[in-house]
Short mmCIF file of C-alpha atoms and ligand atoms in Angstrom, two decimals:
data_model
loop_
_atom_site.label_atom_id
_atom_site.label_comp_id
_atom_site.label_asym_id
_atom_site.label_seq_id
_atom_site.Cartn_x
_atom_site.Cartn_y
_atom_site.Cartn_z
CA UNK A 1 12.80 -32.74 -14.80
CA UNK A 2 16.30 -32.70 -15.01
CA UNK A 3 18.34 -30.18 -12.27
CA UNK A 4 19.20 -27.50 -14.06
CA UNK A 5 15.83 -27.43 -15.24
CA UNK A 6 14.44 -27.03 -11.85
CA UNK A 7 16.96 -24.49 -11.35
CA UNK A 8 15.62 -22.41 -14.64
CA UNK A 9 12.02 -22.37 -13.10
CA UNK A 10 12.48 -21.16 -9.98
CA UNK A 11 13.88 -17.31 -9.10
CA UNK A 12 15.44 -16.34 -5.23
CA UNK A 13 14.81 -13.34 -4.66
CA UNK A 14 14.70 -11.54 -1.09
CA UNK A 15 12.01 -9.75 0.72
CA UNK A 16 12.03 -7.99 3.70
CA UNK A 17 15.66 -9.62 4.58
CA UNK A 18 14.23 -13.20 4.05
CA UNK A 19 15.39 -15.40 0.94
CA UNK A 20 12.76 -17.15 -0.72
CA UNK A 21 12.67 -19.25 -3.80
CA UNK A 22 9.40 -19.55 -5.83
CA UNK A 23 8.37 -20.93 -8.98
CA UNK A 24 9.26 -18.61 -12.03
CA UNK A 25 5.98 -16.93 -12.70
CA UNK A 26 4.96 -16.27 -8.72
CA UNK A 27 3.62 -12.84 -8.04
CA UNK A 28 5.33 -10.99 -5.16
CA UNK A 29 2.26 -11.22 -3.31
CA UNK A 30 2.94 -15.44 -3.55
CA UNK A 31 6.19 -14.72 -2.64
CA UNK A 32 5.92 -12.98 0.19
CA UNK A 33 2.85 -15.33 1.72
CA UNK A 34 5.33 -18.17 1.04
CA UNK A 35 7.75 -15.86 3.47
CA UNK A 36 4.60 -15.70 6.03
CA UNK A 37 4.64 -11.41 4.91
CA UNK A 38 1.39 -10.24 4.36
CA UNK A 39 0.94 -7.42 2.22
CA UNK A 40 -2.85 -5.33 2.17
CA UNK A 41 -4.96 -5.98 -0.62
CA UNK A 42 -8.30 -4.46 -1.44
CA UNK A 43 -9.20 -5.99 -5.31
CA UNK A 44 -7.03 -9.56 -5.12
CA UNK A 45 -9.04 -12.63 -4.67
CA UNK A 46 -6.96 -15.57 -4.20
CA UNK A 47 -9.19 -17.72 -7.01
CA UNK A 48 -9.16 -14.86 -9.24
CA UNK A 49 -6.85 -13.50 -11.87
CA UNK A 50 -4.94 -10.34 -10.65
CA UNK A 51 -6.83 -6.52 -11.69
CA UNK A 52 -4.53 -4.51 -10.08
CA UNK A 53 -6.92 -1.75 -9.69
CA UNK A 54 -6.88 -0.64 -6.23
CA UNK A 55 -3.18 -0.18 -5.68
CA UNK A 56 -3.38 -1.18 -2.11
CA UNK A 57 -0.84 -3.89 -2.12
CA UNK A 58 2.01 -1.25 -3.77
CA UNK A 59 5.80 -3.22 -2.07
CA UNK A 60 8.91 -1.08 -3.05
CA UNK A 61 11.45 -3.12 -5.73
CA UNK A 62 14.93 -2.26 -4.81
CA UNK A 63 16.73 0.02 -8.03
CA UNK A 64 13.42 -0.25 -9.54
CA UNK A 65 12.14 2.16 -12.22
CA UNK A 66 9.24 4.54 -11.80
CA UNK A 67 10.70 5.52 -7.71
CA UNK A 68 10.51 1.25 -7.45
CA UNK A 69 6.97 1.13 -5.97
CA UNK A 70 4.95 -1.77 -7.50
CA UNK A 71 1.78 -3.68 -7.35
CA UNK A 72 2.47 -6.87 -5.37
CA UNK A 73 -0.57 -8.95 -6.89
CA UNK A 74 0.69 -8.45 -10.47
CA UNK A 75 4.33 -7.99 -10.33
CA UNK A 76 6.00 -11.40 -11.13
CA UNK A 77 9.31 -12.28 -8.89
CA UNK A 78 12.47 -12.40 -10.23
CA UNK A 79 15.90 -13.92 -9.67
CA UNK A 80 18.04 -11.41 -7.24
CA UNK A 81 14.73 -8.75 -6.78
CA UNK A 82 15.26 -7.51 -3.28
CA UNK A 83 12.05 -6.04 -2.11
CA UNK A 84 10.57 -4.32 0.69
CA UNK A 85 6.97 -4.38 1.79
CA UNK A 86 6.89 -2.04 4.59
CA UNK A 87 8.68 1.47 5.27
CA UNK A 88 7.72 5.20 5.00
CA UNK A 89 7.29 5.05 1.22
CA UNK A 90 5.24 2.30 0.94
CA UNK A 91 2.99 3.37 4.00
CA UNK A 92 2.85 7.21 2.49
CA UNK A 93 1.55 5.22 -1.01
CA UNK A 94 -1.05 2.95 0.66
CA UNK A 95 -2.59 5.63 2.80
CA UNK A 96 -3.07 8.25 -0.44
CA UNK A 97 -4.79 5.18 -1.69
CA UNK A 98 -7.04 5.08 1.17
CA UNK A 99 -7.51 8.76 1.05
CA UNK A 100 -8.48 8.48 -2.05
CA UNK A 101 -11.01 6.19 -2.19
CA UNK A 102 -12.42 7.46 1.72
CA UNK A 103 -12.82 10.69 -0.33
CA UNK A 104 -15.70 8.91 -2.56
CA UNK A 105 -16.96 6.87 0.39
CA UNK A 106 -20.00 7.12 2.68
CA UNK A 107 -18.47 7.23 6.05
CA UNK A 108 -21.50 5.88 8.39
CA UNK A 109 -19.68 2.76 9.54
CA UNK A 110 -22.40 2.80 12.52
CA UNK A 111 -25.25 2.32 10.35
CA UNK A 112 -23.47 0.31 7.71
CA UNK A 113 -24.52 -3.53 7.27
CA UNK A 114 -20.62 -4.44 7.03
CA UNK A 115 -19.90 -2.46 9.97
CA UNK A 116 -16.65 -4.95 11.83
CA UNK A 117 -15.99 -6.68 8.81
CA UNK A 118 -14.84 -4.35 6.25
CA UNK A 119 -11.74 -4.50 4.73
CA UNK A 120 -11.80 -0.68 4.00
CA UNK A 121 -12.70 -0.10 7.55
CA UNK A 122 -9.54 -2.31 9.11
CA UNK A 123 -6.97 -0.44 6.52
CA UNK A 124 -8.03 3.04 7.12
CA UNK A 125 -7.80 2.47 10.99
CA UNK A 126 -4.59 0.42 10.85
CA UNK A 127 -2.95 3.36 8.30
CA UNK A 128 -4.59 5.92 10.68
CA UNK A 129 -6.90 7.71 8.82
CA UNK A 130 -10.65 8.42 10.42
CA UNK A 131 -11.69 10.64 7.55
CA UNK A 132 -10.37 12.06 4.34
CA UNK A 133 -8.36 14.64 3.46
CA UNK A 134 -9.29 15.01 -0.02
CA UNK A 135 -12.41 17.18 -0.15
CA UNK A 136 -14.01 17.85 -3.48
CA UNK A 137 -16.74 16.20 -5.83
CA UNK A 138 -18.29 13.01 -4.92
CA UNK A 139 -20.73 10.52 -6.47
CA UNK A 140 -24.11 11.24 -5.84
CA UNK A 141 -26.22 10.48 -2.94
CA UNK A 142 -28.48 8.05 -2.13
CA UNK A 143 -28.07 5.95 -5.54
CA UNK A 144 -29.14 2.58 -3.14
CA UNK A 145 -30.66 -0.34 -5.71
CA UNK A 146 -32.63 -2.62 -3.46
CA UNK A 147 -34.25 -3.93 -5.97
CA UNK A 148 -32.53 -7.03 -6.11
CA UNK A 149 -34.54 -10.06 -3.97
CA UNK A 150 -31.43 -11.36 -2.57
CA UNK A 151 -28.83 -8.07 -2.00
CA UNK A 152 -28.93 -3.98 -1.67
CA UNK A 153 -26.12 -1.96 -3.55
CA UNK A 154 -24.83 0.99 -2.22
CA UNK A 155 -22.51 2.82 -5.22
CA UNK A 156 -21.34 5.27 -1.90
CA UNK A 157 -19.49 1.85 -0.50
CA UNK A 158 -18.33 0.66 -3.68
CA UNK A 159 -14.83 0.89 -4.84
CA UNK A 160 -14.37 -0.69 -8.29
CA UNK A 161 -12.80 -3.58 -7.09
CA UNK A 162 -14.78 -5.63 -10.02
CA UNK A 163 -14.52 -8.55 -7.56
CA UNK A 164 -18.21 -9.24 -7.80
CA UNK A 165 -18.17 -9.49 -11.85
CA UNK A 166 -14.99 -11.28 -11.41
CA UNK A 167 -16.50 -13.76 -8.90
CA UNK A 168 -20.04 -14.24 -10.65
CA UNK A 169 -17.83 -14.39 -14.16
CA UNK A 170 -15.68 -17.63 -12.34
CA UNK A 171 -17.89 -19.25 -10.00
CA UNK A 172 -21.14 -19.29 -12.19
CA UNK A 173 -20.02 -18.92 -15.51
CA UNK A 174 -21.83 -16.07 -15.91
CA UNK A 175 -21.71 -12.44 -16.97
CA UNK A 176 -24.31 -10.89 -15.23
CA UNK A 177 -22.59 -7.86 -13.51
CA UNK A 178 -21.44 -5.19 -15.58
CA UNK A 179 -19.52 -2.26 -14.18
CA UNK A 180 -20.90 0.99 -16.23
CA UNK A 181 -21.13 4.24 -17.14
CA UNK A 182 -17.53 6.64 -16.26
CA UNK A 183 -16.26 8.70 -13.38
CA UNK A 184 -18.30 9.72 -10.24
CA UNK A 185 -21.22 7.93 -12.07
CA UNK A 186 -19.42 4.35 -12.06
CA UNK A 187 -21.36 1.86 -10.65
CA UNK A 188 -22.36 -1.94 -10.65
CA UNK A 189 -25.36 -2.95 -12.49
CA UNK A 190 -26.69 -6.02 -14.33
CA UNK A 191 -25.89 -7.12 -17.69
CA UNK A 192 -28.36 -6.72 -20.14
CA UNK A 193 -30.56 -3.60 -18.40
CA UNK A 194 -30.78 -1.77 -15.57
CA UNK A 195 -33.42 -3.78 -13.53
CA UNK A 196 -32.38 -7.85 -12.07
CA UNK A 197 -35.75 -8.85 -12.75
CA UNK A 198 -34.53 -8.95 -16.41
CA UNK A 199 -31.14 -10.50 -15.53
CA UNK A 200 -29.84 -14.18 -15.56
CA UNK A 201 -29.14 -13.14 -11.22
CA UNK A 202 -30.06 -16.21 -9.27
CA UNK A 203 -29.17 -14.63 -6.37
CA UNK A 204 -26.22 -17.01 -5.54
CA UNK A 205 -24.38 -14.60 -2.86
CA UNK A 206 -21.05 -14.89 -4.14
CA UNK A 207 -20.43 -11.39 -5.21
CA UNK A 208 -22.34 -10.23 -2.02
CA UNK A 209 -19.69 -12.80 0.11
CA UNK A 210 -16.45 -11.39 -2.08
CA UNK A 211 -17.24 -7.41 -1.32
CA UNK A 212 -14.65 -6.30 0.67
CA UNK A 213 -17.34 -3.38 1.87
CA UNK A 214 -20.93 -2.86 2.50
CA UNK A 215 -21.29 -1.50 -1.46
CA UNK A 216 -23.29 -5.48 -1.61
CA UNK A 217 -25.17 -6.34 1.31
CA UNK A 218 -27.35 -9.03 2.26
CA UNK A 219 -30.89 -8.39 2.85
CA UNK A 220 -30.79 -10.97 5.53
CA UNK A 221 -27.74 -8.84 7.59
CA UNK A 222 -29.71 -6.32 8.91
CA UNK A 223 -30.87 -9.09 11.15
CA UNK A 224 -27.37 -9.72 13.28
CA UNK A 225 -24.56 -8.12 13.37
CA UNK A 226 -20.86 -10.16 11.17
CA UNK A 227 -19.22 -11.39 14.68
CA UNK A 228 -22.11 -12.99 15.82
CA UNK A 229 -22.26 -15.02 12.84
CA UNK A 230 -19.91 -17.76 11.49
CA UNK A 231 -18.92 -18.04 7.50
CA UNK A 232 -19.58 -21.81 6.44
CA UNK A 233 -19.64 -23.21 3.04
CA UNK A 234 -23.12 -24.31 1.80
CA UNK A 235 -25.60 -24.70 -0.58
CA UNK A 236 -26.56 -21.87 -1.81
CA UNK A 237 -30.57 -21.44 -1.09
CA UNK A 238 -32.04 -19.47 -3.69
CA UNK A 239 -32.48 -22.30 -6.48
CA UNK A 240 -32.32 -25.95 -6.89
CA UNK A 241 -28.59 -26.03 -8.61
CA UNK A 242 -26.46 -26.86 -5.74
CA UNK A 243 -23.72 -24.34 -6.30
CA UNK A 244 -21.32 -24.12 -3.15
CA UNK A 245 -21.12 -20.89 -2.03
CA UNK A 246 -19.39 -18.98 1.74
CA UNK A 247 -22.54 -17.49 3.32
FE1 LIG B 301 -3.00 -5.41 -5.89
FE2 LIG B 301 -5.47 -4.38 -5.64
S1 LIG B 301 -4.56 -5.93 -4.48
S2 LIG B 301 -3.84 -3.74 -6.93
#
């Protein structure tokens, strides 16, 4: 590759007062790991293409349009961008996201399965909020399938990250999470039916390891509590086909 070839496929731009050049293409969420910044994010999953649904990771672009506030994971950086991932705006943006989706939320963190490792649970205490300030309708109660084998699902916990389709989608090829019906009612389910006897599930884990809340929880974690248990990669031990699989 010739110089000024290298030069076309990279952009500089600067975030947070630190220059960085990245390839042409990078989101601003690449960037700014490359920079050692870490911005929140509830939906991205490294492995995974961006969804930019749950407009945690929102970094303000300097002169931007729309008051300059953008989504981090799907933004791509440009040559001169200067952005900022941290100041009143941004904070005032990320916590009416957590408002938001705390106002849909079943807040018994004592009793929940995820309780300590719950990326809901570490924003809302880091942004300051203990409860919601948004009171109105809510999805109904006690919706709990445990009718999987391998996981519960709690629709209360659940906030329409679609990691877990994503995952099972990547990972296994497969398509056997669907997330239906509209509105409060929204909620994961298998393909093909409503009941994972009839589903292609082989009870892998990996959309139950990807939650970022207790919506998906192991039947097997109401038996310790997360910090007294390590994360390793393994076998997977609900079939013979060797996938690898963070349990
Ligand atoms: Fe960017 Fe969810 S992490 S929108």
């Amino acid at each position: 590759m010739t110089a000024t070839e290298t030069a076309i496929a990279t952009v500089t731009l600067t975030i947070d007062g630190q220059s960085v050049t990245v390839p042409k293409g990078t989101t601003l969420l690449k960037a700014a790991a490359k920079a050692n910044i870490e911005i929140p994010t509830l939906c991205y999953l490294k492995e995974l293409a961006p969804d930019g649904s749950c407009r945690m990771c929102m970094v303000e672009v300097e002169g931007g349009r729309k008051g300059g506030l953008v989504t981090a994971c799907t933004e791509h950086a440009k040559d001169g961008m200067v952005i900022h991932t941290q100041n009143e705006k941004i904070r005032n943006s990320r916590r009416f996201v957590l408002d938001l989706l705390l106002s849909n939320h079943k807040l018994d963190c004592f009793k929940c399965p995820s309780n300590g490792d719950c990326k809901l649970q570490d924003y809302s205490l880091e942004y300051g909020l203990l409860e919601t300030s948004l009171h109105g309708r809510r999805q109904p109660a006690n919706q709990q399938d445990v009718t999987n084998p391998f996981f519960d699902y709690d629709p209360e916990k659940c906030i329409m990250c679609r990691r877990c389709s994503r995952v099972c989608q990547l990972r296994q090829g497969r398509d056997i999470i669907s997330i239906s019906h509209r509105g409060f009612d929204t909620k994961m389910l298998p393909c093909y039916g409503e009941d994972w006897d009839e589903s292609m599930c082989e009870s892998c884990g990996n959309c139950v390891s990807v939650c970022p809340t207790g919506a998906l929880s192991s039947k097997d974690q109401r038996h310790f509590r997360t910090w007294e248990t390590t994360k390793v990669r393994t076998t997977c031990p609900h079939c013979g086909t060797g996938c690898q699989v963070d349990l």
